[in-house]
Every structure is written in structure tokens, then in C-alpha cells.
Amino acid sequence: MAGLNLRGVLVTGANQGIGLGLIKQLLRNWNPPEWVFATCRDPVGERMQELHNLAAKLPNLVIVVLKVTDPASIKEAAPRVEVHLKGSGLSVLINNVGILKLNMLELETPEDVALVYSTKVIGPLLMSQIRAFLPLLKQAAQGSPQRGLSCSKAAVANMSSMAGSIQNVCGWEMVQIISYRCSKVALNMLTKCQALRYSRDGILSVAVHPGWVQTDMGNFSSIQHPITVDESVRGMLQVLSTLSEKDNGDFVAWEGKVLIPDEMFPALLQEPQASLFQAPRCQPCLCPQ
């Protein structure tokens, strides 16, 4: 994590689990961000006490009320972040907020699928748009002396999962979590689209697998989780500190492994000046004939 030099970081879903772990680790770093923005949907909820205790001690931690499923809430939160940054921009946006519905395939409901997609796909989409935090990310990129792409310049990190892997549908016999798996596939594609579009503005985009972590949301089975929140968070921040333009659009794990190599759109990722309307040519056998 020593390689990160951040003006401001915003983490959604920051009152518990991985989100709270990210906030704590960022703040205890020897070179912490000038501003850390911890978002939550309910500032007086029962899980907010630890975050409030941290904010009372640390003036660079700002709690921001934000509901990722509400476009108006996202739009209202952006100016509250901007006033602290004073024109320097937001270095990293971490779309972390999560939701899990333990439904089997034959019992999945439209309501649960819509809620999970709204939280894990539409939310990250809206968070990085022009009516939200994209202008602040662009400010950070434009004001950075660094060349190329990096998290110290400007970046969007989307919290994904190996549960969204199509090639390796891990844990299917243990838990199906249909809406969760499908939302992660969609989130990975959103990350690729963000990488294609926002790299020309100097913004890096990646999807991150945190591992199977010991959190409330991860405790859906009796199997011992392999890693703690602290281990996952330290690993992810270390990985983020090493990313560059070659990693733009990738799906990376907390320990640094690239889980889905970029095979679909290499030309566009390497040539950010390509036309928005110039569709990439499909590689043989990728598309149905």
C-alpha cells in the first residue's frame, strides 16, 4: 500500500464488513488519504457506532449519507464530497456496498433480482456518471502529475466476486445465490465498459475479488472462511497500489491474480482514442454464427 498517494477516497457500504475494513486500513496507513469518505444509507443505524467513533477521532474521515439504489441520493451526496476536496478531485471510488439473497434457481423472484441488480450493478453505474462522482474523478486525473493510469491518479474499483465467474461456477453445490452470481457477471462487464470509456479521461477501472471473507454477508454456510477482513483489505489495497494501464478493465483477486484475462477488447483498451461508434471485431468462435 506504500505506493498509494491519494487525495480522496470514497467507499460505499462503509459501516460494516469489508467496507469498514477498508476505511480503517486506509486511515491507519503511514500515508493516509487527505480525505476518506465513508458512505452509508442510514447514519443512525445500529451498525454505525464504530464508524462514528472513528469519525470523532479523525478529522479526515467524513461520513456521507448515500443510498446507491436512489439516484437522487447519489446526486445529493456528490456536492457534499466536493466541498471537502476543494477542486483537487476524488482519487479512488470504491463501489463496495453489497447485498445477498439466498434463493435457489427455481425459487428466485423478480423482486430479489431487481434489488440485487439495483444495488450491485445500477448503483456502481450511477456512481461513476457525470451527475455523480465522474467530474471529481476527472478533476483528480487532470490535476495529477502522473503519466498513464493508476489508483494514485484516478480510479474506479468495483467489488466483484469469483461467484460471477462463468468458467468456474464455484460453490454451486453449496449455495446457488442466483441473483448475486448474475449481478457479479454484469458488474464485471460494467467494469470493462468503464475501462473502455473512462481511460481517455485518465481514469483506471478494475473489478476486485476480495476472497471468501469472514463477514456477516459471507456467513451463509458452516464452512470456515479462509481469510479475515483485515487480510483481504490489506491484500486489495496492496494490489490497487500496483495497478497501471495494463490492468485497466481487469478482474483481479485480493492476492494479485488476474482472474479474467482481457481477451475481448484488447485493441480498444490499448487505443483510447478509438471512436465510440467503432465496434470491436469479435475473435473467432466468441460469437454465435
mmCIF file of C-alpha atoms in Angstrom:
data_model
loop_
_atom_site.group_PDB
_atom_site.id
_atom_site.type_symbol
_atom_site.label_atom_id
_atom_site.label_comp_id
_atom_site.label_asym_id
_atom_site.label_seq_id
_atom_site.Cartn_x
_atom_site.Cartn_y
_atom_site.Cartn_z
ATOM 1 C CA MET A 1 0.000 0.000 0.000
ATOM 2 C CA ALA A 2 3.031 2.253 0.270
ATOM 3 C CA GLY A 3 2.683 3.109 -3.417
ATOM 4 C CA LEU A 4 -0.692 4.832 -2.994
ATOM 5 C CA ASN A 5 -0.710 8.630 -2.829
ATOM 6 C CA LEU A 6 -4.350 9.616 -2.524
ATOM 7 C CA ARG A 7 -6.105 12.943 -2.179
ATOM 8 C CA GLY A 8 -9.540 11.495 -1.523
ATOM 9 C CA VAL A 9 -11.132 8.022 -1.372
ATOM 10 C CA LEU A 10 -14.841 7.207 -1.235
ATOM 11 C CA VAL A 11 -16.066 3.792 -0.070
ATOM 12 C CA THR A 12 -19.727 2.773 -0.291
ATOM 13 C CA GLY A 13 -21.226 0.418 2.279
ATOM 14 C CA ALA A 14 -18.611 1.547 4.786
ATOM 15 C CA ASN A 15 -20.350 0.823 8.091
ATOM 16 C CA GLN A 16 -19.541 -2.904 8.283
ATOM 17 C CA GLY A 17 -17.578 -5.804 6.822
ATOM 18 C CA ILE A 18 -15.137 -5.143 4.003
ATOM 19 C CA GLY A 19 -16.225 -1.502 3.667
ATOM 20 C CA LEU A 20 -15.429 -0.721 7.297
ATOM 21 C CA GLY A 21 -12.205 -2.695 6.991
ATOM 22 C CA LEU A 22 -11.143 -0.559 4.015
ATOM 23 C CA ILE A 23 -11.883 2.639 5.938
ATOM 24 C CA LYS A 24 -9.855 1.518 8.962
ATOM 25 C CA GLN A 25 -6.897 0.323 6.902
ATOM 26 C CA LEU A 26 -6.810 3.493 4.791
ATOM 27 C CA LEU A 27 -6.805 5.661 7.896
ATOM 28 C CA ARG A 28 -4.088 3.701 9.702
ATOM 29 C CA ASN A 29 -1.723 3.772 6.736
ATOM 30 C CA TRP A 30 1.515 5.704 7.275
ATOM 31 C CA ASN A 31 0.473 7.950 4.375
ATOM 32 C CA PRO A 32 -3.343 8.130 4.686
ATOM 33 C CA PRO A 33 -5.549 9.940 2.155
ATOM 34 C CA GLU A 34 -6.218 13.574 2.913
ATOM 35 C CA TRP A 35 -9.911 12.732 2.909
ATOM 36 C CA VAL A 36 -11.718 9.418 3.401
ATOM 37 C CA PHE A 37 -15.456 9.428 2.655
ATOM 38 C CA ALA A 38 -17.455 6.606 4.226
ATOM 39 C CA THR A 39 -20.947 6.281 2.812
ATOM 40 C CA CYS A 40 -23.935 4.605 4.412
ATOM 41 C CA ARG A 41 -27.675 4.695 3.824
ATOM 42 C CA ASP A 42 -28.653 5.137 7.497
ATOM 43 C CA PRO A 43 -26.356 7.351 9.619
ATOM 44 C CA VAL A 44 -28.062 6.353 12.883
ATOM 45 C CA GLY A 45 -28.349 2.620 12.204
ATOM 46 C CA GLU A 46 -27.285 0.041 14.777
ATOM 47 C CA ARG A 47 -24.111 -0.817 12.834
ATOM 48 C CA MET A 48 -22.864 2.777 12.693
ATOM 49 C CA GLN A 49 -21.298 3.124 16.152
ATOM 50 C CA GLU A 50 -17.768 2.067 15.223
ATOM 51 C CA LEU A 51 -17.718 4.381 12.224
ATOM 52 C CA HIS A 52 -18.987 7.294 14.324
ATOM 53 C CA ASN A 53 -16.292 6.593 16.928
ATOM 54 C CA LEU A 54 -13.610 6.759 14.233
ATOM 55 C CA ALA A 55 -15.019 9.987 12.774
ATOM 56 C CA ALA A 56 -14.993 11.613 16.217
ATOM 57 C CA LYS A 57 -11.244 10.971 16.488
ATOM 58 C CA LEU A 58 -10.145 11.542 12.896
ATOM 59 C CA PRO A 59 -10.977 14.853 11.176
ATOM 60 C CA ASN A 60 -10.141 13.482 7.717
ATOM 61 C CA LEU A 61 -12.934 10.876 7.924
ATOM 62 C CA VAL A 62 -16.294 12.153 6.638
ATOM 63 C CA ILE A 63 -19.497 10.112 6.892
ATOM 64 C CA VAL A 64 -21.756 10.712 3.892
ATOM 65 C CA VAL A 65 -25.373 9.582 3.708
ATOM 66 C CA LEU A 66 -25.818 7.853 0.358
ATOM 67 C CA LYS A 67 -28.184 5.157 -0.879
ATOM 68 C CA VAL A 68 -26.801 3.576 -4.045
ATOM 69 C CA THR A 69 -30.252 2.454 -5.194
ATOM 70 C CA ASP A 70 -31.539 6.049 -5.149
ATOM 71 C CA PRO A 71 -30.283 8.323 -7.979
ATOM 72 C CA ALA A 72 -31.388 11.439 -6.080
ATOM 73 C CA SER A 73 -29.376 10.371 -3.031
ATOM 74 C CA ILE A 74 -26.247 9.862 -5.170
ATOM 75 C CA LYS A 75 -26.691 13.247 -6.831
ATOM 76 C CA GLU A 76 -27.105 14.975 -3.452
ATOM 77 C CA ALA A 77 -24.011 13.300 -1.977
ATOM 78 C CA ALA A 78 -21.576 14.447 -4.681
ATOM 79 C CA PRO A 79 -21.535 18.156 -3.662
ATOM 80 C CA ARG A 80 -21.029 17.177 -0.015
ATOM 81 C CA VAL A 81 -17.864 15.350 -1.030
ATOM 82 C CA GLU A 82 -16.736 18.062 -3.422
ATOM 83 C CA VAL A 83 -16.779 20.779 -0.747
ATOM 84 C CA HIS A 84 -14.034 18.990 1.197
ATOM 85 C CA LEU A 85 -11.832 18.290 -1.826
ATOM 86 C CA LYS A 86 -11.734 21.951 -2.851
ATOM 87 C CA GLY A 87 -11.135 21.316 -6.537
ATOM 88 C CA SER A 88 -8.476 18.622 -6.216
ATOM 89 C CA GLY A 89 -10.779 15.765 -7.178
ATOM 90 C CA LEU A 90 -11.514 12.246 -5.930
ATOM 91 C CA SER A 91 -8.641 9.799 -6.365
ATOM 92 C CA VAL A 92 -10.488 6.497 -5.887
ATOM 93 C CA LEU A 93 -14.140 5.465 -5.897
ATOM 94 C CA ILE A 94 -14.654 2.020 -4.332
ATOM 95 C CA ASN A 95 -18.096 0.597 -5.116
ATOM 96 C CA ASN A 96 -18.274 -1.865 -2.250
ATOM 97 C CA VAL A 97 -21.861 -1.955 -0.995
ATOM 98 C CA GLY A 98 -23.290 -5.449 -1.219
ATOM 99 C CA ILE A 99 -26.444 -7.497 -0.828
ATOM 100 C CA LEU A 100 -27.110 -11.236 -0.870
ATOM 101 C CA LYS A 101 -30.306 -13.226 -1.407
ATOM 102 C CA LEU A 102 -30.023 -16.969 -0.703
ATOM 103 C CA ASN A 103 -32.515 -18.096 -3.340
ATOM 104 C CA MET A 104 -32.355 -21.300 -5.353
ATOM 105 C CA LEU A 105 -32.821 -21.123 -9.118
ATOM 106 C CA GLU A 106 -36.362 -22.496 -9.144
ATOM 107 C CA LEU A 107 -37.446 -20.145 -6.338
ATOM 108 C CA GLU A 108 -35.723 -16.924 -7.426
ATOM 109 C CA THR A 109 -38.038 -13.908 -7.551
ATOM 110 C CA PRO A 110 -38.146 -10.846 -9.820
ATOM 111 C CA GLU A 111 -38.188 -8.602 -6.755
ATOM 112 C CA ASP A 112 -34.982 -10.027 -5.298
ATOM 113 C CA VAL A 113 -33.190 -9.991 -8.652
ATOM 114 C CA ALA A 114 -34.195 -6.363 -9.201
ATOM 115 C CA LEU A 115 -32.985 -5.354 -5.728
ATOM 116 C CA VAL A 116 -29.613 -7.081 -6.114
ATOM 117 C CA TYR A 117 -29.057 -5.627 -9.598
ATOM 118 C CA SER A 118 -30.085 -2.177 -8.421
ATOM 119 C CA THR A 119 -27.532 -2.384 -5.607
ATOM 120 C CA LYS A 120 -24.626 -4.120 -7.305
ATOM 121 C CA VAL A 121 -24.901 -3.034 -10.956
ATOM 122 C CA ILE A 122 -27.064 0.062 -11.365
ATOM 123 C CA GLY A 123 -25.573 1.637 -8.236
ATOM 124 C CA PRO A 124 -21.946 1.427 -9.446
ATOM 125 C CA LEU A 125 -23.099 2.592 -12.897
ATOM 126 C CA LEU A 126 -24.742 5.714 -11.463
ATOM 127 C CA MET A 127 -21.903 6.423 -9.026
ATOM 128 C CA SER A 128 -19.427 6.856 -11.874
ATOM 129 C CA GLN A 129 -21.621 9.024 -14.113
ATOM 130 C CA ILE A 130 -21.493 12.733 -14.838
ATOM 131 C CA ARG A 131 -24.338 13.546 -12.421
ATOM 132 C CA ALA A 132 -22.415 11.882 -9.593
ATOM 133 C CA PHE A 133 -18.683 11.400 -8.991
ATOM 134 C CA LEU A 134 -17.273 11.285 -12.532
ATOM 135 C CA PRO A 135 -16.460 15.036 -12.541
ATOM 136 C CA LEU A 136 -14.480 14.619 -9.305
ATOM 137 C CA LEU A 137 -12.580 11.642 -10.721
ATOM 138 C CA LYS A 138 -11.770 13.675 -13.832
ATOM 139 C CA GLN A 139 -10.511 16.533 -11.653
ATOM 140 C CA ALA A 140 -8.154 14.186 -9.844
ATOM 141 C CA ALA A 141 -6.823 12.768 -13.121
ATOM 142 C CA GLN A 142 -6.334 16.208 -14.669
ATOM 143 C CA GLY A 143 -4.535 17.522 -11.595
ATOM 144 C CA SER A 144 -2.230 14.550 -11.188
ATOM 145 C CA PRO A 145 1.398 14.797 -12.379
ATOM 146 C CA GLN A 146 1.469 11.030 -13.003
ATOM 147 C CA ARG A 147 1.505 9.654 -16.510
ATOM 148 C CA GLY A 148 -0.546 6.678 -17.576
ATOM 149 C CA LEU A 149 -3.242 5.154 -15.391
ATOM 150 C CA SER A 150 -3.048 4.345 -11.671
ATOM 151 C CA CYS A 151 -5.055 4.496 -8.464
ATOM 152 C CA SER A 152 -2.903 7.382 -7.277
ATOM 153 C CA LYS A 153 -4.150 9.313 -10.312
ATOM 154 C CA ALA A 154 -7.843 8.363 -10.524
ATOM 155 C CA ALA A 155 -9.630 5.026 -10.373
ATOM 156 C CA VAL A 156 -12.913 3.176 -10.009
ATOM 157 C CA ALA A 157 -12.722 -0.137 -8.124
ATOM 158 C CA ASN A 158 -15.822 -2.336 -8.238
ATOM 159 C CA MET A 159 -16.129 -5.056 -5.591
ATOM 160 C CA SER A 160 -16.911 -8.203 -7.541
ATOM 161 C CA SER A 161 -16.605 -11.921 -6.745
ATOM 162 C CA MET A 162 -15.441 -15.220 -8.174
ATOM 163 C CA ALA A 163 -19.101 -16.222 -7.781
ATOM 164 C CA GLY A 164 -19.584 -14.289 -11.029
ATOM 165 C CA SER A 165 -17.168 -16.458 -12.980
ATOM 166 C CA ILE A 166 -18.860 -18.267 -15.864
ATOM 167 C CA GLN A 167 -15.938 -20.632 -16.485
ATOM 168 C CA ASN A 168 -15.670 -21.669 -12.814
ATOM 169 C CA VAL A 169 -19.054 -21.587 -11.078
ATOM 170 C CA CYS A 170 -17.554 -22.039 -7.632
ATOM 171 C CA GLY A 171 -19.599 -23.295 -4.701
ATOM 172 C CA TRP A 172 -22.693 -24.203 -6.747
ATOM 173 C CA GLU A 173 -23.397 -27.386 -4.769
ATOM 174 C CA MET A 174 -23.149 -25.428 -1.519
ATOM 175 C CA VAL A 175 -25.189 -22.331 -2.385
ATOM 176 C CA GLN A 176 -26.772 -21.160 -5.635
ATOM 177 C CA ILE A 177 -27.284 -17.405 -4.923
ATOM 178 C CA ILE A 178 -28.613 -16.814 -8.434
ATOM 179 C CA SER A 179 -29.162 -13.057 -8.342
ATOM 180 C CA TYR A 180 -25.791 -12.491 -6.658
ATOM 181 C CA ARG A 181 -23.888 -14.539 -9.280
ATOM 182 C CA CYS A 182 -25.656 -12.884 -12.206
ATOM 183 C CA SER A 183 -25.115 -9.400 -10.776
ATOM 184 C CA LYS A 184 -21.377 -10.038 -10.498
ATOM 185 C CA VAL A 185 -21.205 -11.072 -14.155
ATOM 186 C CA ALA A 186 -22.973 -7.833 -15.068
ATOM 187 C CA LEU A 187 -20.675 -5.836 -12.776
ATOM 188 C CA ASN A 188 -17.608 -7.293 -14.483
ATOM 189 C CA MET A 189 -18.950 -6.200 -17.859
ATOM 190 C CA LEU A 190 -19.764 -2.755 -16.470
ATOM 191 C CA THR A 191 -16.148 -2.523 -15.287
ATOM 192 C CA LYS A 192 -14.932 -3.374 -18.795
ATOM 193 C CA CYS A 193 -17.196 -0.694 -20.263
ATOM 194 C CA GLN A 194 -15.959 1.866 -17.742
ATOM 195 C CA ALA A 195 -12.391 0.952 -18.656
ATOM 196 C CA LEU A 196 -13.076 1.495 -22.342
ATOM 197 C CA ARG A 197 -14.813 4.825 -21.860
ATOM 198 C CA TYR A 198 -13.095 6.495 -18.923
ATOM 199 C CA SER A 199 -9.469 5.619 -19.696
ATOM 200 C CA ARG A 200 -9.389 8.539 -22.149
ATOM 201 C CA ASP A 201 -10.102 10.770 -19.140
ATOM 202 C CA GLY A 202 -7.171 9.281 -17.223
ATOM 203 C CA ILE A 203 -9.337 7.030 -15.022
ATOM 204 C CA LEU A 204 -8.411 3.409 -14.311
ATOM 205 C CA SER A 205 -11.258 0.890 -13.822
ATOM 206 C CA VAL A 206 -10.953 -2.558 -12.243
ATOM 207 C CA ALA A 207 -13.133 -5.237 -10.686
ATOM 208 C CA VAL A 208 -11.768 -6.806 -7.499
ATOM 209 C CA HIS A 209 -12.432 -10.193 -5.893
ATOM 210 C CA PRO A 210 -11.954 -9.817 -2.108
ATOM 211 C CA GLY A 211 -11.802 -13.555 -1.440
ATOM 212 C CA TRP A 212 -14.175 -15.540 0.715
ATOM 213 C CA VAL A 213 -14.103 -13.272 3.744
ATOM 214 C CA GLN A 214 -15.312 -13.668 7.329
ATOM 215 C CA THR A 215 -18.156 -11.112 7.197
ATOM 216 C CA ASP A 216 -21.853 -11.169 8.064
ATOM 217 C CA MET A 217 -22.754 -11.414 4.385
ATOM 218 C CA GLY A 218 -20.231 -14.197 3.838
ATOM 219 C CA ASN A 219 -21.547 -16.326 6.700
ATOM 220 C CA PHE A 220 -24.102 -18.272 4.698
ATOM 221 C CA SER A 221 -22.587 -21.696 5.430
ATOM 222 C CA SER A 222 -20.886 -23.585 8.233
ATOM 223 C CA ILE A 223 -17.629 -23.805 6.270
ATOM 224 C CA GLN A 224 -14.738 -21.875 7.781
ATOM 225 C CA HIS A 225 -13.950 -18.826 5.679
ATOM 226 C CA PRO A 226 -10.334 -18.833 4.547
ATOM 227 C CA ILE A 227 -9.449 -15.174 5.166
ATOM 228 C CA THR A 228 -10.263 -12.380 7.591
ATOM 229 C CA VAL A 229 -11.429 -8.885 6.695
ATOM 230 C CA ASP A 230 -8.007 -7.457 7.590
ATOM 231 C CA GLU A 231 -6.184 -9.963 5.375
ATOM 232 C CA SER A 232 -8.499 -9.270 2.440
ATOM 233 C CA VAL A 233 -8.331 -5.497 2.824
ATOM 234 C CA ARG A 234 -4.540 -5.372 3.155
ATOM 235 C CA GLY A 235 -4.222 -7.546 0.076
ATOM 236 C CA MET A 236 -6.642 -5.499 -2.003
ATOM 237 C CA LEU A 237 -5.023 -2.184 -1.126
ATOM 238 C CA GLN A 238 -1.616 -3.606 -1.962
ATOM 239 C CA VAL A 239 -2.946 -4.778 -5.333
ATOM 240 C CA LEU A 240 -4.536 -1.381 -6.019
ATOM 241 C CA SER A 241 -1.208 0.324 -5.346
ATOM 242 C CA THR A 242 0.467 -1.684 -8.144
ATOM 243 C CA LEU A 243 -2.131 -1.291 -10.915
ATOM 244 C CA SER A 244 -1.384 0.564 -14.149
ATOM 245 C CA GLU A 245 -2.856 0.938 -17.640
ATOM 246 C CA LYS A 246 -2.046 -2.715 -18.427
ATOM 247 C CA ASP A 247 -4.572 -3.715 -15.732
ATOM 248 C CA ASN A 248 -7.364 -1.427 -16.946
ATOM 249 C CA GLY A 249 -10.619 -3.372 -17.166
ATOM 250 C CA ASP A 250 -9.217 -6.484 -15.483
ATOM 251 C CA PHE A 251 -10.807 -8.636 -12.811
ATOM 252 C CA VAL A 252 -8.161 -9.060 -10.098
ATOM 253 C CA ALA A 253 -8.112 -11.001 -6.836
ATOM 254 C CA TRP A 254 -7.123 -9.709 -3.413
ATOM 255 C CA GLU A 255 -3.796 -11.532 -3.663
ATOM 256 C CA GLY A 256 -2.993 -10.060 -7.102
ATOM 257 C CA LYS A 257 -4.007 -12.790 -9.534
ATOM 258 C CA VAL A 258 -5.817 -11.727 -12.728
ATOM 259 C CA LEU A 259 -8.953 -13.874 -12.796
ATOM 260 C CA ILE A 260 -10.355 -12.977 -16.219
ATOM 261 C CA PRO A 261 -7.627 -12.007 -18.726
ATOM 262 C CA ASP A 262 -8.564 -9.266 -21.174
ATOM 263 C CA GLU A 263 -9.319 -11.178 -24.362
ATOM 264 C CA MET A 264 -12.423 -9.490 -25.723
ATOM 265 C CA PHE A 265 -11.381 -5.918 -26.481
ATOM 266 C CA PRO A 266 -7.570 -5.563 -26.428
ATOM 267 C CA ALA A 267 -7.454 -3.106 -29.319
ATOM 268 C CA LEU A 268 -9.831 -0.606 -27.775
ATOM 269 C CA LEU A 269 -8.184 -0.780 -24.364
ATOM 270 C CA GLN A 270 -4.799 -0.046 -25.901
ATOM 271 C CA GLU A 271 -6.141 2.711 -28.166
ATOM 272 C CA PRO A 272 -8.317 5.047 -26.053
ATOM 273 C CA GLN A 273 -8.751 7.450 -28.983
ATOM 274 C CA ALA A 274 -10.790 4.892 -30.945
ATOM 275 C CA SER A 275 -14.266 6.037 -31.954
ATOM 276 C CA LEU A 276 -17.117 5.283 -29.557
ATOM 277 C CA PHE A 277 -19.063 4.039 -32.556
ATOM 278 C CA GLN A 278 -16.381 1.727 -33.896
ATOM 279 C CA ALA A 279 -17.371 -1.723 -32.679
ATOM 280 C CA PRO A 280 -14.514 -4.156 -31.930
ATOM 281 C CA ARG A 281 -14.234 -7.157 -34.206
ATOM 282 C CA CYS A 282 -15.116 -10.415 -32.479
ATOM 283 C CA GLN A 283 -12.442 -13.056 -32.221
ATOM 284 C CA PRO A 284 -13.200 -16.399 -33.892
ATOM 285 C CA CYS A 285 -15.686 -18.624 -32.014
ATOM 286 C CA LEU A 286 -16.672 -15.961 -29.459
ATOM 287 C CA CYS A 287 -19.969 -15.068 -31.117
ATOM 288 C CA PRO A 288 -22.724 -17.405 -32.388
ATOM 289 C CA GLN A 289 -22.925 -17.623 -36.161
#
